[in-house]
Amino acid sequence: RLDLPTPKTSTSRKTSWCRTSGNSVTVSRRRVSESRTKTGVVSSSLCPLYFWLHPRGPCLFADSKLSIIAGSTHAPTWKQAWQLIEAVDRDNLGYNPDSFQIAGAEWADPTREDGLVEAASDEERDARFQRSLDEMAQTIPGDKIYFYQISDAHKVEPPLEDRTIDELRPRGRWSKAYRPFPYAGGYLPVEKVTRAVLQTGFRGIFSLEVFDGGKDGEGKDVNLNEFAQEAMLSIQKLFGAVAEDE
């Protein structure tokens, strides 16, 4: 665990967790206050970590989910996360796109009856999201994506209350218990996000990140062998769907 600097205007401590895997380190920033965290504060926190890691050789990942899981206000979209990476400007700092977090920030909303962000029409919402995905594909170099995290989401019925509970905003609670693998009952445009990630030129690791407590989020019993097999089949189905465009 790394305790990073807290803005003087903040009323609660910011804590970043480092998850190590092989020669990589993933940083996820959690426990944010109600005050907005400025890009400069986050980038100044990441820079010392970069210099500590640089002689050791691992890659440092700025995880796209770090904001939404904690209900943060400083980087809820792929573009804001990418701006943090550009602000730090280090050669071994990259980005982890996440299908749930990208679609969950700009296309879906678990506090609304229809499960979707407000828009004048379905067509307008879809077009707006597609423009964002096209921009991501044109903005982020494929070699700055270190791995791609995948999950879908259940539409919450009834919708989640639009308030903070146990330090988690609605999208944070949604993230922790309503995330199946693709084609397992979710409704997010996972294929669209995946196509955009591949259009950056990325051809690296696909990683399932699933927190599936069922449609009610209360948890469910699973056979782990069967669950793993179903997860692999879902990835293969996703590959087949997006490969048609390659």
mmCIF file of N, CA and C in Angstrom, residues 172-225:
data_model
loop_
_atom_site.group_PDB
_atom_site.id
_atom_site.type_symbol
_atom_site.label_atom_id
_atom_site.label_comp_id
_atom_site.label_asym_id
_atom_site.label_seq_id
_atom_site.Cartn_x
_atom_site.Cartn_y
_atom_site.Cartn_z
ATOM 1 N N GLY A 172 -19.786 2.768 -8.099
ATOM 2 C CA GLY A 172 -18.875 1.956 -7.301
ATOM 3 C C GLY A 172 -19.551 0.695 -6.791
ATOM 4 N N ARG A 173 -20.786 0.823 -6.296
ATOM 5 C CA ARG A 173 -21.540 -0.343 -5.825
ATOM 6 C C ARG A 173 -21.891 -1.260 -6.993
ATOM 7 N N TRP A 174 -22.230 -0.688 -8.118
ATOM 8 C CA TRP A 174 -22.523 -1.456 -9.332
ATOM 9 C C TRP A 174 -21.312 -2.279 -9.749
ATOM 10 N N SER A 175 -20.145 -1.652 -9.669
ATOM 11 C CA SER A 175 -18.904 -2.311 -10.089
ATOM 12 C C SER A 175 -18.555 -3.507 -9.219
ATOM 13 N N LYS A 176 -18.914 -3.473 -7.974
ATOM 14 C CA LYS A 176 -18.465 -4.500 -7.035
ATOM 15 C C LYS A 176 -19.333 -5.767 -7.041
ATOM 16 N N ALA A 177 -20.519 -5.725 -7.675
ATOM 17 C CA ALA A 177 -21.403 -6.882 -7.510
ATOM 18 C C ALA A 177 -22.261 -7.233 -8.728
ATOM 19 N N TYR A 178 -22.185 -6.449 -9.796
ATOM 20 C CA TYR A 178 -23.095 -6.659 -10.922
ATOM 21 C C TYR A 178 -22.353 -6.828 -12.247
ATOM 22 N N ARG A 179 -21.220 -7.502 -12.243
ATOM 23 C CA ARG A 179 -20.385 -7.554 -13.432
ATOM 24 C C ARG A 179 -20.143 -8.993 -13.911
ATOM 25 N N PRO A 180 -20.982 -9.506 -14.793
ATOM 26 C CA PRO A 180 -20.753 -10.828 -15.361
ATOM 27 C C PRO A 180 -19.747 -10.753 -16.509
ATOM 28 N N PHE A 181 -19.327 -11.906 -17.006
ATOM 29 C CA PHE A 181 -18.519 -11.880 -18.212
ATOM 30 C C PHE A 181 -19.444 -11.650 -19.413
ATOM 31 N N PRO A 182 -18.881 -11.312 -20.573
ATOM 32 C CA PRO A 182 -19.724 -11.021 -21.740
ATOM 33 C C PRO A 182 -20.662 -12.172 -22.087
ATOM 34 N N TYR A 183 -21.827 -11.814 -22.593
ATOM 35 C CA TYR A 183 -22.850 -12.774 -23.046
ATOM 36 C C TYR A 183 -23.404 -13.617 -21.897
ATOM 37 N N ALA A 184 -23.371 -13.083 -20.691
ATOM 38 C CA ALA A 184 -23.886 -13.819 -19.528
ATOM 39 C C ALA A 184 -24.969 -13.019 -18.811
ATOM 40 N N GLY A 185 -25.767 -12.305 -19.582
ATOM 41 C CA GLY A 185 -26.899 -11.599 -19.003
ATOM 42 C C GLY A 185 -26.730 -10.104 -18.872
ATOM 43 N N GLY A 186 -25.599 -9.562 -19.306
ATOM 44 C CA GLY A 186 -25.374 -8.127 -19.221
ATOM 45 C C GLY A 186 -25.934 -7.381 -20.415
ATOM 46 N N TYR A 187 -25.767 -6.042 -20.401
ATOM 47 C CA TYR A 187 -26.365 -5.238 -21.474
ATOM 48 C C TYR A 187 -25.427 -4.169 -22.038
ATOM 49 N N LEU A 188 -24.174 -4.134 -21.593
ATOM 50 C CA LEU A 188 -23.256 -3.109 -22.081
ATOM 51 C C LEU A 188 -22.769 -3.425 -23.500
ATOM 52 N N PRO A 189 -22.382 -2.404 -24.258
ATOM 53 C CA PRO A 189 -21.847 -2.605 -25.612
ATOM 54 C C PRO A 189 -20.375 -3.019 -25.568
ATOM 55 N N VAL A 190 -20.125 -4.193 -25.008
ATOM 56 C CA VAL A 190 -18.754 -4.669 -24.830
ATOM 57 C C VAL A 190 -18.053 -4.836 -26.177
ATOM 58 N N GLU A 191 -18.777 -5.299 -27.179
ATOM 59 C CA GLU A 191 -18.156 -5.486 -28.495
ATOM 60 C C GLU A 191 -17.682 -4.151 -29.067
ATOM 61 N N LYS A 192 -18.468 -3.108 -28.914
ATOM 62 C CA LYS A 192 -18.072 -1.792 -29.419
ATOM 63 C C LYS A 192 -16.794 -1.304 -28.744
ATOM 64 N N VAL A 193 -16.732 -1.457 -27.431
ATOM 65 C CA VAL A 193 -15.535 -1.019 -26.704
ATOM 66 C C VAL A 193 -14.328 -1.834 -27.151
ATOM 67 N N THR A 194 -14.515 -3.135 -27.307
ATOM 68 C CA THR A 194 -13.421 -4.011 -27.711
ATOM 69 C C THR A 194 -12.899 -3.634 -29.093
ATOM 70 N N ARG A 195 -13.808 -3.336 -30.019
ATOM 71 C CA ARG A 195 -13.377 -2.913 -31.349
ATOM 72 C C ARG A 195 -12.518 -1.646 -31.264
ATOM 73 N N ALA A 196 -12.946 -0.697 -30.437
ATOM 74 C CA ALA A 196 -12.197 0.549 -30.310
ATOM 75 C C ALA A 196 -10.806 0.305 -29.738
ATOM 76 N N VAL A 197 -10.720 -0.590 -28.736
ATOM 77 C CA VAL A 197 -9.412 -0.918 -28.157
ATOM 78 C C VAL A 197 -8.509 -1.534 -29.219
ATOM 79 N N LEU A 198 -9.035 -2.440 -30.018
ATOM 80 C CA LEU A 198 -8.239 -3.076 -31.069
ATOM 81 C C LEU A 198 -7.852 -2.081 -32.154
ATOM 82 N N GLN A 199 -8.689 -1.085 -32.397
ATOM 83 C CA GLN A 199 -8.385 -0.090 -33.416
ATOM 84 C C GLN A 199 -7.215 0.817 -33.026
ATOM 85 N N THR A 200 -6.831 0.802 -31.760
ATOM 86 C CA THR A 200 -5.617 1.533 -31.360
ATOM 87 C C THR A 200 -4.360 0.835 -31.860
ATOM 88 N N GLY A 201 -4.492 -0.419 -32.252
ATOM 89 C CA GLY A 201 -3.343 -1.240 -32.624
ATOM 90 C C GLY A 201 -2.959 -2.231 -31.544
ATOM 91 N N PHE A 202 -3.657 -2.192 -30.419
ATOM 92 C CA PHE A 202 -3.370 -3.108 -29.305
ATOM 93 C C PHE A 202 -3.632 -4.558 -29.704
ATOM 94 N N ARG A 203 -2.678 -5.422 -29.405
ATOM 95 C CA ARG A 203 -2.823 -6.861 -29.629
ATOM 96 C C ARG A 203 -2.189 -7.619 -28.465
ATOM 97 N N GLY A 204 -2.565 -7.208 -27.265
ATOM 98 C CA GLY A 204 -1.944 -7.782 -26.081
ATOM 99 C C GLY A 204 -2.877 -8.673 -25.295
ATOM 100 N N ILE A 205 -2.764 -8.605 -23.974
ATOM 101 C CA ILE A 205 -3.471 -9.505 -23.060
ATOM 102 C C ILE A 205 -4.917 -9.043 -22.844
ATOM 103 N N PHE A 206 -5.846 -9.990 -22.987
ATOM 104 C CA PHE A 206 -7.242 -9.774 -22.616
ATOM 105 C C PHE A 206 -7.456 -10.423 -21.246
ATOM 106 N N SER A 207 -8.004 -9.672 -20.310
ATOM 107 C CA SER A 207 -8.166 -10.163 -18.941
ATOM 108 C C SER A 207 -9.617 -9.990 -18.504
ATOM 109 N N LEU A 208 -10.243 -11.073 -18.070
ATOM 110 C CA LEU A 208 -11.587 -10.971 -17.518
ATOM 111 C C LEU A 208 -11.519 -10.466 -16.080
ATOM 112 N N GLU A 209 -12.302 -9.442 -15.789
ATOM 113 C CA GLU A 209 -12.411 -8.959 -14.403
ATOM 114 C C GLU A 209 -13.892 -8.969 -14.047
ATOM 115 N N VAL A 210 -14.302 -10.014 -13.359
ATOM 116 C CA VAL A 210 -15.717 -10.287 -13.132
ATOM 117 C C VAL A 210 -16.042 -10.226 -11.644
ATOM 118 N N PHE A 211 -17.106 -9.495 -11.329
ATOM 119 C CA PHE A 211 -17.651 -9.455 -9.966
ATOM 120 C C PHE A 211 -19.149 -9.700 -10.092
ATOM 121 N N ASP A 212 -19.533 -10.945 -10.258
ATOM 122 C CA ASP A 212 -20.904 -11.277 -10.606
ATOM 123 C C ASP A 212 -21.655 -11.827 -9.410
ATOM 124 N N GLY A 213 -22.418 -10.959 -8.780
ATOM 125 C CA GLY A 213 -23.265 -11.384 -7.676
ATOM 126 C C GLY A 213 -24.665 -11.713 -8.100
ATOM 127 N N GLY A 214 -24.872 -11.882 -9.423
ATOM 128 C CA GLY A 214 -26.204 -12.136 -9.943
ATOM 129 C C GLY A 214 -26.935 -10.838 -10.224
ATOM 130 N N LYS A 215 -28.121 -10.946 -10.793
ATOM 131 C CA LYS A 215 -28.871 -9.744 -11.168
ATOM 132 C C LYS A 215 -29.282 -8.905 -9.971
ATOM 133 N N ASP A 216 -29.354 -9.540 -8.796
ATOM 134 C CA ASP A 216 -29.696 -8.784 -7.591
ATOM 135 C C ASP A 216 -28.459 -8.335 -6.824
ATOM 136 N N GLY A 217 -27.267 -8.760 -7.274
ATOM 137 C CA GLY A 217 -26.028 -8.353 -6.624
ATOM 138 C C GLY A 217 -25.791 -8.987 -5.275
ATOM 139 N N GLU A 218 -26.587 -9.993 -4.925
ATOM 140 C CA GLU A 218 -26.505 -10.594 -3.596
ATOM 141 C C GLU A 218 -25.546 -11.774 -3.527
ATOM 142 N N GLY A 219 -24.996 -12.177 -4.661
ATOM 143 C CA GLY A 219 -24.084 -13.308 -4.684
ATOM 144 C C GLY A 219 -24.776 -14.565 -5.179
ATOM 145 N N LYS A 220 -23.987 -15.518 -5.658
ATOM 146 C CA LYS A 220 -24.567 -16.766 -6.144
ATOM 147 C C LYS A 220 -23.520 -17.867 -6.048
ATOM 148 N N ASP A 221 -23.977 -19.091 -5.963
ATOM 149 C CA ASP A 221 -23.079 -20.239 -5.911
ATOM 150 C C ASP A 221 -22.685 -20.649 -7.326
ATOM 151 N N VAL A 222 -21.404 -20.912 -7.519
ATOM 152 C CA VAL A 222 -20.943 -21.335 -8.842
ATOM 153 C C VAL A 222 -19.980 -22.504 -8.692
ATOM 154 N N ASN A 223 -19.943 -23.333 -9.706
ATOM 155 C CA ASN A 223 -18.912 -24.348 -9.824
ATOM 156 C C ASN A 223 -17.749 -23.693 -10.550
ATOM 157 N N LEU A 224 -16.606 -23.607 -9.906
ATOM 158 C CA LEU A 224 -15.504 -22.826 -10.454
ATOM 159 C C LEU A 224 -15.007 -23.372 -11.787
ATOM 160 N N ASN A 225 -14.975 -24.681 -11.935
ATOM 161 C CA ASN A 225 -14.536 -25.255 -13.208
ATOM 162 C C ASN A 225 -15.496 -24.863 -14.335
#
